[in-house]
Structure formats: C-alpha cells, structure tokens
Short mmCIF file of N, CA and C in Angstrom, two decimals:
data_model
loop_
_atom_site.label_atom_id
_atom_site.label_comp_id
_atom_site.label_asym_id
_atom_site.label_seq_id
_atom_site.Cartn_x
_atom_site.Cartn_y
_atom_site.Cartn_z
N UNK A 1 29.47 10.29 5.02
CA UNK A 1 28.25 10.44 4.25
C UNK A 1 28.60 10.77 2.80
N UNK A 2 29.55 11.64 2.61
CA UNK A 2 29.91 12.04 1.26
C UNK A 2 30.45 10.86 0.45
N UNK A 3 31.26 9.99 1.09
CA UNK A 3 31.78 8.81 0.40
C UNK A 3 30.65 7.86 0.02
N UNK A 4 29.66 7.70 0.89
CA UNK A 4 28.50 6.85 0.57
C UNK A 4 27.73 7.41 -0.61
N UNK A 5 27.56 8.71 -0.65
CA UNK A 5 26.88 9.35 -1.77
C UNK A 5 27.66 9.15 -3.07
N UNK A 6 28.97 9.38 -3.03
CA UNK A 6 29.81 9.25 -4.22
C UNK A 6 29.87 7.82 -4.73
N UNK A 7 29.78 6.85 -3.82
CA UNK A 7 29.79 5.43 -4.21
C UNK A 7 28.43 4.96 -4.71
N UNK A 8 27.42 5.81 -4.62
CA UNK A 8 26.09 5.43 -5.07
C UNK A 8 25.31 4.61 -4.07
N UNK A 9 25.83 4.46 -2.86
CA UNK A 9 25.15 3.68 -1.82
C UNK A 9 23.98 4.49 -1.26
N UNK A 10 24.21 5.76 -0.98
CA UNK A 10 23.15 6.64 -0.52
C UNK A 10 22.54 7.30 -1.75
N UNK A 11 21.25 7.09 -1.94
CA UNK A 11 20.59 7.60 -3.15
C UNK A 11 19.67 8.77 -2.87
N UNK A 12 19.50 9.14 -1.63
CA UNK A 12 18.65 10.28 -1.33
C UNK A 12 18.33 10.38 0.15
N UNK A 13 17.63 11.43 0.48
CA UNK A 13 17.23 11.69 1.85
C UNK A 13 15.75 12.01 1.85
N UNK A 14 15.08 11.76 2.97
CA UNK A 14 13.64 12.02 3.04
C UNK A 14 13.23 12.37 4.46
N UNK A 15 12.09 13.01 4.54
CA UNK A 15 11.50 13.30 5.84
C UNK A 15 10.58 12.15 6.23
N UNK A 16 10.53 11.82 7.51
CA UNK A 16 9.62 10.81 8.01
C UNK A 16 8.42 11.51 8.61
N UNK A 17 7.24 11.12 8.18
CA UNK A 17 6.00 11.78 8.60
C UNK A 17 5.32 10.97 9.69
N UNK A 18 4.84 11.64 10.72
CA UNK A 18 4.06 11.01 11.76
C UNK A 18 2.61 11.01 11.31
N UNK A 19 2.17 9.89 10.72
CA UNK A 19 0.83 9.81 10.15
C UNK A 19 -0.27 9.90 11.20
N UNK A 20 0.01 9.49 12.42
CA UNK A 20 -1.00 9.57 13.47
C UNK A 20 -1.37 11.02 13.76
N UNK A 21 -0.38 11.91 13.72
CA UNK A 21 -0.64 13.33 13.94
C UNK A 21 -1.53 13.89 12.83
N UNK A 22 -1.36 13.34 11.63
CA UNK A 22 -2.14 13.80 10.48
C UNK A 22 -3.48 13.08 10.34
N UNK A 23 -3.83 12.25 11.30
CA UNK A 23 -5.12 11.58 11.26
C UNK A 23 -5.09 10.20 10.64
N UNK A 24 -3.91 9.62 10.47
CA UNK A 24 -3.80 8.28 9.90
C UNK A 24 -3.46 7.27 10.98
N UNK A 25 -4.32 7.09 11.94
CA UNK A 25 -4.03 6.25 13.09
C UNK A 25 -4.24 4.77 12.90
N UNK A 26 -4.91 4.35 11.82
CA UNK A 26 -5.19 2.94 11.59
C UNK A 26 -4.47 2.49 10.33
N UNK A 27 -3.57 1.52 10.48
CA UNK A 27 -2.91 0.93 9.32
C UNK A 27 -3.56 -0.41 9.02
N UNK A 28 -3.91 -0.61 7.76
CA UNK A 28 -4.53 -1.86 7.33
C UNK A 28 -3.70 -2.46 6.21
N UNK A 29 -3.42 -3.74 6.34
CA UNK A 29 -2.73 -4.48 5.28
C UNK A 29 -3.81 -5.16 4.45
N UNK A 30 -3.75 -4.97 3.16
CA UNK A 30 -4.79 -5.46 2.27
C UNK A 30 -4.17 -6.39 1.24
N UNK A 31 -4.82 -7.53 1.03
CA UNK A 31 -4.47 -8.44 -0.05
C UNK A 31 -5.58 -8.37 -1.08
N UNK A 32 -5.20 -8.25 -2.33
CA UNK A 32 -6.19 -8.20 -3.41
C UNK A 32 -5.90 -9.31 -4.40
N UNK A 33 -6.95 -10.05 -4.73
CA UNK A 33 -6.86 -11.05 -5.79
C UNK A 33 -7.66 -10.51 -6.97
N UNK A 34 -7.13 -10.73 -8.16
CA UNK A 34 -7.80 -10.23 -9.36
C UNK A 34 -8.41 -11.39 -10.15
N UNK A 35 -9.38 -11.03 -10.99
CA UNK A 35 -10.09 -12.04 -11.78
C UNK A 35 -9.84 -11.89 -13.27
N UNK A 36 -8.87 -11.09 -13.63
CA UNK A 36 -8.57 -10.86 -15.05
C UNK A 36 -7.09 -11.05 -15.29
N UNK A 37 -6.75 -11.23 -16.56
CA UNK A 37 -5.33 -11.37 -16.88
C UNK A 37 -4.92 -10.45 -18.03
N UNK A 38 -5.84 -9.60 -18.49
CA UNK A 38 -5.43 -8.70 -19.57
C UNK A 38 -4.66 -7.51 -19.00
N UNK A 39 -3.60 -7.17 -19.68
CA UNK A 39 -2.65 -6.17 -19.20
C UNK A 39 -3.28 -4.80 -19.04
N UNK A 40 -4.17 -4.41 -19.93
CA UNK A 40 -4.79 -3.09 -19.86
C UNK A 40 -5.59 -2.93 -18.56
N UNK A 41 -6.40 -3.92 -18.21
CA UNK A 41 -7.18 -3.85 -16.99
C UNK A 41 -6.28 -3.81 -15.76
N UNK A 42 -5.21 -4.61 -15.77
CA UNK A 42 -4.29 -4.62 -14.64
C UNK A 42 -3.57 -3.28 -14.50
N UNK A 43 -3.17 -2.68 -15.60
CA UNK A 43 -2.52 -1.37 -15.54
C UNK A 43 -3.48 -0.30 -15.02
N UNK A 44 -4.73 -0.35 -15.43
CA UNK A 44 -5.72 0.61 -14.94
C UNK A 44 -5.95 0.42 -13.44
N UNK A 45 -6.03 -0.84 -13.00
CA UNK A 45 -6.20 -1.14 -11.58
C UNK A 45 -5.01 -0.58 -10.80
N UNK A 46 -3.79 -0.84 -11.28
CA UNK A 46 -2.59 -0.36 -10.58
C UNK A 46 -2.54 1.17 -10.54
N UNK A 47 -2.85 1.82 -11.64
CA UNK A 47 -2.83 3.28 -11.68
C UNK A 47 -3.87 3.88 -10.74
N UNK A 48 -5.04 3.27 -10.71
CA UNK A 48 -6.12 3.76 -9.84
C UNK A 48 -5.72 3.66 -8.37
N UNK A 49 -5.28 2.47 -7.96
CA UNK A 49 -4.94 2.25 -6.55
C UNK A 49 -3.72 3.07 -6.14
N UNK A 50 -2.71 3.15 -7.00
CA UNK A 50 -1.49 3.89 -6.66
C UNK A 50 -1.77 5.37 -6.46
N UNK A 51 -2.83 5.90 -7.05
CA UNK A 51 -3.14 7.33 -6.94
C UNK A 51 -3.83 7.70 -5.63
N UNK A 52 -4.30 6.72 -4.87
CA UNK A 52 -5.01 7.02 -3.62
C UNK A 52 -4.04 7.48 -2.55
N UNK A 53 -4.36 8.59 -1.89
CA UNK A 53 -3.51 9.13 -0.82
C UNK A 53 -3.37 8.16 0.35
N UNK A 54 -4.39 7.37 0.61
CA UNK A 54 -4.38 6.45 1.75
C UNK A 54 -3.36 5.32 1.58
N UNK A 55 -3.00 5.01 0.35
CA UNK A 55 -2.10 3.89 0.06
C UNK A 55 -0.65 4.35 0.26
N UNK A 56 0.04 3.71 1.21
CA UNK A 56 1.43 4.07 1.49
C UNK A 56 2.42 3.04 0.95
N UNK A 57 1.91 1.89 0.56
CA UNK A 57 2.76 0.86 -0.07
C UNK A 57 1.87 0.02 -0.96
N UNK A 58 2.38 -0.34 -2.13
CA UNK A 58 1.59 -1.09 -3.11
C UNK A 58 2.53 -1.98 -3.90
N UNK A 59 2.31 -3.29 -3.82
CA UNK A 59 3.19 -4.25 -4.48
C UNK A 59 2.39 -5.26 -5.29
N UNK A 60 2.92 -5.62 -6.46
CA UNK A 60 2.38 -6.76 -7.22
C UNK A 60 3.23 -7.96 -6.85
N UNK A 61 2.58 -9.09 -6.56
CA UNK A 61 3.28 -10.29 -6.11
C UNK A 61 3.31 -11.35 -7.21
N UNK A 62 4.18 -12.32 -7.05
CA UNK A 62 4.27 -13.41 -8.01
C UNK A 62 3.23 -14.50 -7.78
N UNK A 63 2.65 -14.57 -6.62
CA UNK A 63 1.70 -15.64 -6.29
C UNK A 63 0.43 -15.03 -5.72
N UNK A 64 -0.42 -15.87 -5.18
CA UNK A 64 -1.65 -15.40 -4.55
C UNK A 64 -1.33 -14.89 -3.16
N UNK A 65 -1.81 -13.72 -2.78
CA UNK A 65 -2.65 -12.81 -3.54
C UNK A 65 -1.84 -12.08 -4.62
N UNK A 66 -2.54 -11.44 -5.52
CA UNK A 66 -1.89 -10.76 -6.63
C UNK A 66 -1.26 -9.43 -6.21
N UNK A 67 -1.88 -8.75 -5.24
CA UNK A 67 -1.39 -7.45 -4.78
C UNK A 67 -1.40 -7.38 -3.27
N UNK A 68 -0.49 -6.57 -2.75
CA UNK A 68 -0.38 -6.32 -1.31
C UNK A 68 -0.31 -4.80 -1.14
N UNK A 69 -1.15 -4.27 -0.24
CA UNK A 69 -1.17 -2.84 0.02
C UNK A 69 -1.04 -2.59 1.51
N UNK A 70 -0.48 -1.44 1.85
CA UNK A 70 -0.56 -0.90 3.21
C UNK A 70 -1.29 0.41 3.07
N UNK A 71 -2.30 0.58 3.92
CA UNK A 71 -3.17 1.76 3.85
C UNK A 71 -3.22 2.41 5.22
N UNK A 72 -3.18 3.74 5.25
CA UNK A 72 -3.33 4.49 6.49
C UNK A 72 -4.61 5.32 6.41
N UNK A 73 -5.47 5.14 7.40
CA UNK A 73 -6.71 5.89 7.50
C UNK A 73 -6.92 6.30 8.96
N UNK A 74 -7.90 7.14 9.19
CA UNK A 74 -8.13 7.65 10.55
C UNK A 74 -8.66 6.58 11.49
N UNK A 75 -9.60 5.77 11.03
CA UNK A 75 -10.27 4.81 11.91
C UNK A 75 -11.00 3.77 11.07
N UNK A 76 -11.75 2.89 11.74
CA UNK A 76 -12.44 1.81 11.03
C UNK A 76 -13.51 2.34 10.07
N UNK A 77 -14.20 3.40 10.44
CA UNK A 77 -15.21 3.98 9.55
C UNK A 77 -14.55 4.52 8.28
N UNK A 78 -13.40 5.15 8.44
CA UNK A 78 -12.67 5.66 7.28
C UNK A 78 -12.18 4.52 6.41
N UNK A 79 -11.76 3.41 7.04
CA UNK A 79 -11.32 2.27 6.23
C UNK A 79 -12.49 1.66 5.47
N UNK A 80 -13.64 1.53 6.13
CA UNK A 80 -14.81 0.99 5.44
C UNK A 80 -15.16 1.84 4.23
N UNK A 81 -15.12 3.16 4.39
CA UNK A 81 -15.40 4.06 3.28
C UNK A 81 -14.35 3.89 2.17
N UNK A 82 -13.09 3.73 2.54
CA UNK A 82 -12.03 3.52 1.56
C UNK A 82 -12.25 2.23 0.79
N UNK A 83 -12.49 1.14 1.51
CA UNK A 83 -12.63 -0.17 0.85
C UNK A 83 -13.86 -0.20 -0.04
N UNK A 84 -15.00 0.21 0.50
CA UNK A 84 -16.24 0.11 -0.28
C UNK A 84 -16.34 1.17 -1.37
N UNK A 85 -15.74 2.33 -1.13
CA UNK A 85 -15.85 3.41 -2.11
C UNK A 85 -14.75 3.47 -3.14
N UNK A 86 -13.58 2.89 -2.81
CA UNK A 86 -12.45 3.03 -3.72
C UNK A 86 -11.87 1.72 -4.24
N UNK A 87 -11.97 0.64 -3.49
CA UNK A 87 -11.35 -0.62 -3.90
C UNK A 87 -12.37 -1.56 -4.54
N UNK A 88 -13.44 -1.84 -3.80
CA UNK A 88 -14.47 -2.73 -4.34
C UNK A 88 -15.12 -2.01 -5.52
N UNK A 89 -15.25 -2.70 -6.60
CA UNK A 89 -15.84 -2.09 -7.79
C UNK A 89 -14.82 -1.73 -8.86
N UNK A 90 -13.54 -1.73 -8.51
CA UNK A 90 -12.52 -1.52 -9.54
C UNK A 90 -12.56 -2.74 -10.46
N UNK A 91 -12.64 -2.54 -11.76
CA UNK A 91 -12.66 -3.69 -12.68
C UNK A 91 -11.46 -4.60 -12.45
N UNK A 92 -11.74 -5.88 -12.31
CA UNK A 92 -10.69 -6.87 -12.10
C UNK A 92 -10.52 -7.32 -10.67
N UNK A 93 -11.00 -6.54 -9.70
CA UNK A 93 -10.87 -6.93 -8.30
C UNK A 93 -11.86 -8.05 -8.00
N UNK A 94 -11.33 -9.21 -7.58
CA UNK A 94 -12.18 -10.36 -7.28
C UNK A 94 -12.37 -10.55 -5.78
N UNK A 95 -11.32 -10.28 -5.01
CA UNK A 95 -11.38 -10.53 -3.56
C UNK A 95 -10.48 -9.55 -2.84
N UNK A 96 -10.97 -9.03 -1.71
CA UNK A 96 -10.22 -8.11 -0.87
C UNK A 96 -10.17 -8.70 0.54
N UNK A 97 -8.96 -8.85 1.05
CA UNK A 97 -8.79 -9.37 2.41
C UNK A 97 -8.08 -8.28 3.21
N UNK A 98 -8.70 -7.86 4.30
CA UNK A 98 -8.17 -6.76 5.11
C UNK A 98 -7.68 -7.27 6.45
N UNK A 99 -6.52 -6.77 6.86
CA UNK A 99 -5.95 -7.13 8.15
C UNK A 99 -5.48 -5.86 8.86
N UNK A 100 -6.28 -5.36 9.80
CA UNK A 100 -5.85 -4.18 10.55
C UNK A 100 -4.63 -4.50 11.41
N UNK A 101 -3.73 -3.55 11.50
CA UNK A 101 -2.51 -3.74 12.29
C UNK A 101 -2.81 -3.55 13.77
N UNK A 102 -2.43 -4.53 14.57
CA UNK A 102 -2.60 -4.44 16.02
C UNK A 102 -1.44 -3.66 16.64
N UNK A 103 -0.20 -4.00 16.21
CA UNK A 103 0.98 -3.39 16.82
C UNK A 103 2.14 -3.51 15.84
N UNK A 104 2.89 -2.43 15.70
CA UNK A 104 4.10 -2.47 14.87
C UNK A 104 5.26 -2.92 15.75
N UNK A 105 5.91 -3.98 15.35
CA UNK A 105 7.03 -4.52 16.12
C UNK A 105 8.35 -3.97 15.59
N UNK A 106 8.52 -3.97 14.27
CA UNK A 106 9.74 -3.47 13.64
C UNK A 106 9.35 -2.84 12.31
N UNK A 107 9.80 -1.60 12.10
CA UNK A 107 9.51 -0.89 10.86
C UNK A 107 10.82 -0.30 10.34
N UNK A 108 11.12 -0.53 9.08
CA UNK A 108 12.36 -0.05 8.50
C UNK A 108 12.16 1.23 7.69
N UNK A 109 10.95 1.73 7.61
CA UNK A 109 10.66 2.92 6.79
C UNK A 109 11.55 4.05 7.16
#
C-alpha cells in the first residue's frame, strides 16, 4: 500500500455509505437536455444541480443528452418531488428523462 501511495497510484481513501440505511432506497438515472448554449446559464445550471444532496453523480457529456445524473431518493414520491421541485424549472433545462434502477449488476464505487 505504501508503494502505491508513493507512486501516486493510490490518491486517497474513503468510506462507503449504505444509502438504503439512510433512506436512499431508489436510484434514478436522469438524462437532461438543455435549450441554451450560453456559458453563464450552463454554469448556473451545473452549480445548482451539483449542490443537491440527492445527486450522487453528475456528468456533462459530449453528445445528446447534455447531462447524466445519478440520484438517490427514498421512493417514487420523493423522486417526483425532486424532479418537479428542483430540476424542472431550472433555466436552460429543456427535457428530463428519468430511468429508475431495477437492479444493480456491477458497481465500482
């Protein structure tokens, strides 16, 4: 382990959290398409979404869709509240596509 650290291969350590115990039993994968191209609006959109506790992964893509998110919430009602209260209505958001996770087959987290 020490050699891996010294070589820069190991960059840190972290705790793995059981989100289901904390009430995050539903994982939803979200694709977002945007309707704007000005950098200020996109930066505001990214800052807003990245600040949400429910968002556990957030990526900007090179193609359509423009963004990919993984979100953890308690249940479908909590996801509906998240989507309608926090995502829809953000300036620049044109389309939101939600895909609830049925089963995790392989996770590298």
